[in-house]
Each structure stands twice: as C-alpha cells, then as structure tokens.
mmCIF file of C-alpha atoms in Angstrom:
data_model
loop_
_atom_site.group_PDB
_atom_site.id
_atom_site.type_symbol
_atom_site.label_atom_id
_atom_site.label_comp_id
_atom_site.label_asym_id
_atom_site.label_seq_id
_atom_site.Cartn_x
_atom_site.Cartn_y
_atom_site.Cartn_z
ATOM 1 C CA MET S 1 0.000 0.000 0.000
ATOM 2 C CA ASN S 2 1.445 3.361 -1.026
ATOM 3 C CA GLY S 3 -0.878 5.576 1.026
ATOM 4 C CA PHE S 4 -2.352 7.487 -1.937
ATOM 5 C CA THR S 5 -6.089 7.671 -2.448
ATOM 6 C CA PRO S 6 -7.375 6.076 -5.674
ATOM 7 C CA SER S 7 -8.124 9.532 -7.128
ATOM 8 C CA LEU S 8 -4.656 10.857 -6.336
ATOM 9 C CA GLU S 9 -3.070 7.648 -7.643
ATOM 10 C CA ALA S 10 -4.982 8.078 -10.921
ATOM 11 C CA LEU S 11 -3.699 11.685 -11.229
ATOM 12 C CA ILE S 12 -0.114 10.569 -10.546
ATOM 13 C CA ASP S 13 -0.435 7.806 -13.162
ATOM 14 C CA LYS S 14 -1.653 10.311 -15.777
ATOM 15 C CA LEU S 15 1.161 12.753 -15.009
ATOM 16 C CA ALA S 16 3.738 9.935 -15.091
ATOM 17 C CA SER S 17 2.532 9.012 -18.599
ATOM 18 C CA LEU S 18 3.819 12.374 -19.915
ATOM 19 C CA PRO S 19 7.201 12.374 -21.727
ATOM 20 C CA SER S 20 10.239 12.771 -19.438
ATOM 21 C CA ILE S 21 8.100 12.673 -16.283
ATOM 22 C CA GLY S 22 9.119 9.979 -13.821
ATOM 23 C CA ARG S 23 7.035 8.704 -10.936
ATOM 24 C CA LYS S 24 8.643 10.993 -8.313
ATOM 25 C CA THR S 25 8.182 14.090 -10.484
ATOM 26 C CA ALA S 26 4.581 13.030 -11.171
ATOM 27 C CA GLN S 27 3.968 12.821 -7.421
ATOM 28 C CA ARG S 28 5.435 16.322 -6.879
ATOM 29 C CA LEU S 29 3.285 17.717 -9.703
ATOM 30 C CA ALA S 30 0.181 16.005 -8.325
ATOM 31 C CA PHE S 31 0.740 17.449 -4.844
ATOM 32 C CA HIS S 32 1.324 20.887 -6.362
ATOM 33 C CA LEU S 33 -1.927 20.643 -8.332
ATOM 34 C CA MET S 34 -3.753 19.615 -5.179
ATOM 35 C CA SER S 35 -2.454 22.772 -3.431
ATOM 36 C CA LEU S 36 -3.929 25.119 -6.069
ATOM 37 C CA SER S 37 -7.002 27.189 -5.273
ATOM 38 C CA ASP S 38 -10.223 26.476 -7.168
ATOM 39 C CA SER S 39 -9.662 29.491 -9.448
ATOM 40 C CA GLU S 40 -6.031 28.484 -10.143
ATOM 41 C CA THR S 41 -7.195 24.948 -10.930
ATOM 42 C CA ASP S 42 -9.864 26.306 -13.275
ATOM 43 C CA ASP S 43 -7.244 28.507 -15.012
ATOM 44 C CA PHE S 44 -4.962 25.488 -15.442
ATOM 45 C CA ILE S 45 -7.748 23.304 -16.855
ATOM 46 C CA ASN S 46 -8.943 26.107 -19.152
ATOM 47 C CA ALA S 47 -5.411 26.659 -20.495
ATOM 48 C CA ILE S 48 -5.234 22.971 -21.483
ATOM 49 C CA LEU S 49 -8.722 22.944 -23.001
ATOM 50 C CA ASN S 50 -8.119 26.234 -24.819
ATOM 51 C CA ALA S 51 -4.861 24.958 -26.328
ATOM 52 C CA ARG S 52 -6.511 21.689 -27.372
ATOM 53 C CA LYS S 53 -9.365 23.611 -29.006
ATOM 54 C CA LYS S 54 -7.419 26.430 -30.717
ATOM 55 C CA VAL S 55 -4.023 24.999 -31.647
ATOM 56 C CA LYS S 56 -3.939 23.317 -35.041
ATOM 57 C CA ARG S 57 -1.401 22.547 -37.730
ATOM 58 C CA CYS S 58 -0.414 25.347 -40.099
ATOM 59 C CA SER S 59 -1.849 24.582 -43.531
ATOM 60 C CA VAL S 60 1.551 25.346 -45.090
ATOM 61 C CA CYS S 61 4.304 24.005 -42.814
ATOM 62 C CA CYS S 62 2.365 21.775 -40.373
ATOM 63 C CA ASN S 63 3.809 23.623 -37.351
ATOM 64 C CA PHE S 64 1.467 24.347 -34.444
ATOM 65 C CA SER S 65 -0.515 27.560 -34.882
ATOM 66 C CA ASP S 66 -3.618 29.299 -33.592
ATOM 67 C CA ASP S 67 -4.336 30.445 -37.166
ATOM 68 C CA ASP S 68 -4.729 28.581 -40.451
ATOM 69 C CA VAL S 69 -1.287 29.869 -41.530
ATOM 70 C CA CYS S 70 1.365 30.333 -38.831
ATOM 71 C CA GLN S 71 3.265 33.586 -38.195
ATOM 72 C CA ILE S 72 6.448 32.301 -39.829
ATOM 73 C CA CYS S 73 4.744 31.213 -43.067
ATOM 74 C CA SER S 74 2.723 34.431 -43.290
ATOM 75 C CA SER S 75 5.723 36.699 -42.577
ATOM 76 C CA LYS S 76 6.968 38.794 -45.505
ATOM 77 C CA GLU S 77 10.397 38.931 -43.837
ATOM 78 C CA ARG S 78 11.133 35.202 -44.250
ATOM 79 C CA ASP S 79 13.112 33.727 -47.147
ATOM 80 C CA LYS S 80 10.496 31.528 -48.813
ATOM 81 C CA SER S 81 13.088 29.889 -51.089
ATOM 82 C CA VAL S 82 14.508 27.762 -48.235
ATOM 83 C CA ILE S 83 12.638 25.148 -46.175
ATOM 84 C CA CYS S 84 14.182 23.635 -43.053
ATOM 85 C CA VAL S 85 12.622 20.210 -42.389
ATOM 86 C CA VAL S 86 12.392 19.265 -38.699
ATOM 87 C CA GLU S 87 10.790 16.440 -36.746
ATOM 88 C CA SER S 88 8.804 18.424 -34.176
ATOM 89 C CA PRO S 89 7.513 21.920 -33.349
ATOM 90 C CA ARG S 90 10.075 22.039 -30.510
ATOM 91 C CA ASP S 91 12.832 21.945 -33.136
ATOM 92 C CA VAL S 92 11.401 25.074 -34.802
ATOM 93 C CA GLN S 93 11.722 26.894 -31.483
ATOM 94 C CA ALA S 94 15.330 25.728 -31.141
ATOM 95 C CA PHE S 95 16.228 27.245 -34.538
ATOM 96 C CA GLU S 96 14.273 30.435 -33.863
ATOM 97 C CA ARG S 97 16.297 31.016 -30.680
ATOM 98 C CA THR S 98 19.436 31.352 -32.833
ATOM 99 C CA ASN S 99 18.061 34.465 -34.603
ATOM 100 C CA GLU S 100 20.215 33.389 -37.574
ATOM 101 C CA TYR S 101 17.896 31.318 -39.760
ATOM 102 C CA SER S 102 15.524 33.406 -41.882
ATOM 103 C CA GLY S 103 13.922 30.734 -44.069
ATOM 104 C CA THR S 104 10.743 28.757 -43.489
ATOM 105 C CA TYR S 105 10.139 25.349 -41.901
ATOM 106 C CA HIS S 106 8.322 22.107 -42.469
ATOM 107 C CA VAL S 107 7.386 20.012 -39.415
ATOM 108 C CA LEU S 108 7.150 16.259 -40.016
ATOM 109 C CA HIS S 109 5.655 15.401 -36.609
ATOM 110 C CA GLY S 110 7.890 12.365 -36.253
ATOM 111 C CA ALA S 111 10.469 10.273 -38.059
ATOM 112 C CA ILE S 112 10.231 7.047 -40.032
ATOM 113 C CA SER S 113 10.643 4.163 -37.608
ATOM 114 C CA PRO S 114 9.633 0.632 -38.685
ATOM 115 C CA MET S 115 10.395 -0.596 -35.142
ATOM 116 C CA ASN S 116 7.704 1.759 -33.802
ATOM 117 C CA ASP S 117 5.310 1.218 -36.726
ATOM 118 C CA VAL S 118 5.853 4.761 -38.051
ATOM 119 C CA SER S 119 5.795 4.713 -41.854
ATOM 120 C CA PRO S 120 6.281 7.612 -44.318
ATOM 121 C CA GLU S 121 2.487 7.908 -44.527
ATOM 122 C CA ASP S 122 2.293 8.571 -40.761
ATOM 123 C CA ILE S 123 4.296 11.800 -40.907
ATOM 124 C CA CYS S 124 3.913 14.997 -42.982
ATOM 125 C CA ILE S 125 6.013 14.059 -46.014
ATOM 126 C CA LYS S 126 3.313 14.379 -48.674
ATOM 127 C CA GLU S 127 2.584 17.929 -47.477
ATOM 128 C CA LEU S 128 6.280 18.791 -47.945
ATOM 129 C CA ILE S 129 6.402 17.319 -51.462
ATOM 130 C CA ALA S 130 3.249 19.288 -52.358
ATOM 131 C CA ARG S 131 4.987 22.521 -51.278
ATOM 132 C CA LEU S 132 7.878 21.848 -53.655
ATOM 133 C CA SER S 133 5.677 22.484 -56.699
ATOM 134 C CA ASP S 134 6.310 26.180 -55.958
ATOM 135 C CA PRO S 135 9.185 27.274 -58.267
ATOM 136 C CA GLU S 136 10.298 29.827 -55.637
ATOM 137 C CA ILE S 137 11.679 27.011 -53.447
ATOM 138 C CA LYS S 138 15.374 26.432 -54.174
ATOM 139 C CA GLU S 139 16.656 24.459 -51.159
ATOM 140 C CA VAL S 140 15.414 22.007 -48.550
ATOM 141 C CA ILE S 141 17.579 21.647 -45.426
ATOM 142 C CA MET S 142 17.134 18.265 -43.758
ATOM 143 C CA ALA S 143 17.325 19.029 -40.026
ATOM 144 C CA THR S 144 15.995 15.762 -38.638
ATOM 145 C CA ASN S 145 17.672 14.541 -35.470
ATOM 146 C CA PRO S 146 21.019 12.732 -35.889
ATOM 147 C CA THR S 147 19.535 9.380 -34.855
ATOM 148 C CA VAL S 148 19.008 6.213 -36.894
ATOM 149 C CA GLU S 149 15.361 7.226 -37.477
ATOM 150 C CA GLY S 150 16.292 10.829 -38.295
ATOM 151 C CA GLU S 151 18.959 9.750 -40.789
ATOM 152 C CA ALA S 152 16.623 7.240 -42.450
ATOM 153 C CA THR S 153 13.925 9.922 -42.740
ATOM 154 C CA ALA S 154 16.380 12.446 -44.224
ATOM 155 C CA MET S 155 17.611 9.955 -46.815
ATOM 156 C CA TYR S 156 14.074 8.853 -47.730
ATOM 157 C CA ILE S 157 12.889 12.433 -48.243
ATOM 158 C CA SER S 158 16.024 13.467 -50.144
ATOM 159 C CA LYS S 159 15.436 10.620 -52.631
ATOM 160 C CA LEU S 160 11.891 11.915 -53.198
ATOM 161 C CA ILE S 161 13.070 15.497 -53.686
ATOM 162 C CA LYS S 162 16.110 15.028 -55.948
ATOM 163 C CA PRO S 163 14.073 14.347 -59.139
ATOM 164 C CA LEU S 164 12.251 17.653 -58.551
ATOM 165 C CA GLY S 165 15.450 19.652 -59.122
ATOM 166 C CA VAL S 166 15.452 21.223 -55.651
ATOM 167 C CA LYS S 167 18.762 21.326 -53.755
ATOM 168 C CA VAL S 168 18.721 19.094 -50.645
ATOM 169 C CA SER S 169 21.260 19.698 -47.858
ATOM 170 C CA ARG S 170 21.839 18.170 -44.430
ATOM 171 C CA LEU S 171 22.868 19.906 -41.212
ATOM 172 C CA ALA S 172 26.573 19.652 -40.455
ATOM 173 C CA TYR S 173 27.509 17.392 -37.600
ATOM 174 C CA GLY S 174 28.153 19.922 -34.875
ATOM 175 C CA ILE S 175 25.149 18.226 -33.278
ATOM 176 C CA PRO S 176 26.074 15.002 -31.454
ATOM 177 C CA VAL S 177 24.731 11.773 -32.900
ATOM 178 C CA GLY S 178 21.772 10.568 -30.845
ATOM 179 C CA ALA S 179 20.955 14.063 -29.538
ATOM 180 C CA ASP S 180 17.679 15.948 -29.945
ATOM 181 C CA LEU S 181 17.798 19.360 -31.618
ATOM 182 C CA GLU S 182 15.672 21.011 -28.943
ATOM 183 C CA TYR S 183 18.551 20.553 -26.448
ATOM 184 C CA ALA S 184 21.281 21.952 -28.712
ATOM 185 C CA ASP S 185 22.638 25.394 -27.871
ATOM 186 C CA GLU S 186 22.209 28.291 -30.283
ATOM 187 C CA TYR S 187 25.876 28.398 -31.339
ATOM 188 C CA THR S 188 25.896 24.696 -32.266
ATOM 189 C CA LEU S 189 22.728 25.123 -34.341
ATOM 190 C CA VAL S 190 24.143 28.148 -36.153
ATOM 191 C CA ARG S 191 27.340 26.230 -36.997
ATOM 192 C CA ALA S 192 25.251 23.250 -38.137
ATOM 193 C CA ILE S 193 23.180 25.427 -40.492
ATOM 194 C CA GLU S 194 26.252 27.180 -41.888
ATOM 195 C CA GLY S 195 28.100 23.888 -42.450
ATOM 196 C CA ARG S 196 25.234 22.009 -44.062
ATOM 197 C CA LYS S 197 26.108 19.609 -46.889
ATOM 198 C CA THR S 198 24.294 18.729 -50.080
ATOM 199 C CA LEU S 199 22.707 15.261 -49.941
#
C-alpha cells in the first residue's frame, strides 16, 4: 500500500505518462496541483482545453498555430526559397532562438521508424512534397535529429526530392549523434546550419 487515495493515484499515473516525467516528479506535480485554489485549478484546466481547441497545424508548414497559416509562413520577412525540415515543433523553437535562420520550416511530426510502426504515410512528407511544386523554393535543409530514425527519414525524403530539381542539404555534424535538436545550444545550431552539406 502506497498511502495514496485512488483519485490521487490516478492523477499521478496520468502525469507519469507524460514524456520525461518519472514517478517521483509526477507525485510532486500532483501534490502541487492539489495545493492550487479552485480558481487556479480552473485557469490550469482552461489553459489545457483552450490549447486543445485552438491549436492546429499550419496549412503550409504543419507547425502548431492558432491560425490557419502560422506567423512564420505568413511573414513577408522570411526567405520563402529555403525550407528547413524538422521532426517536431520544438525543433522550430530551437532554430528560432538562434536568430540566424531566416527561411521557413516544415514540421514532419515524427520520423520514419519501422520498429515503432511509423511509416512515411504517418508523418507529414506528402505535405512537404506538395509545397515543392512552388518554383520559388530552391533548397530544402534536412534538419531531422542525428539518430538512426532521423537519418533514415532524411535519406528517404532526399530521394523523393532530388528528381524535382530542388537542392537538398543536411545539417553539419556539430550536433552530437543521438541528440535531440531542442537541447542543442544556439551556437551549435548556427554552426550546423552554416556547415550544411548537399545530400
């Protein structure tokens, strides 16, 4: 017997199911949530519900957005001739923190992984290929994570793109193999963009 009520145990289990949240952290979060006032709890619940209701995928790049087209895709300041392909919306934020990349993005929402039953049809590849019919696009930077799945995804997509006559490059390896882009510092990401190679 762990001493938790069934309701509290259910809350801890739900929190522990979140990525990177262990059982001890889930317990701390649960006790913090239990200490909130009714109005603070309502604000917390409403923030989750509001995000679930309003946040959708940008119709152009598939990044998360409150609008049909995200701020990056609708910006007149961005270089629309370059698309940086990333695995998740978190990776977009990592690049934006550098203040060096001025192109656009395409978010795949995953990587090809036969071991995890993730096929090319399960991620946003067809949306990327559809974007490449625009003659303005000159380069696609493959910025998938330097993991086995990320490399396989980059190679698969580059083979689809090459016949279209669009340059395909890959981030330079200033980023450690096996690391996630969201944890890379700004300097490393800048160097990786500058040292990208043609695939």
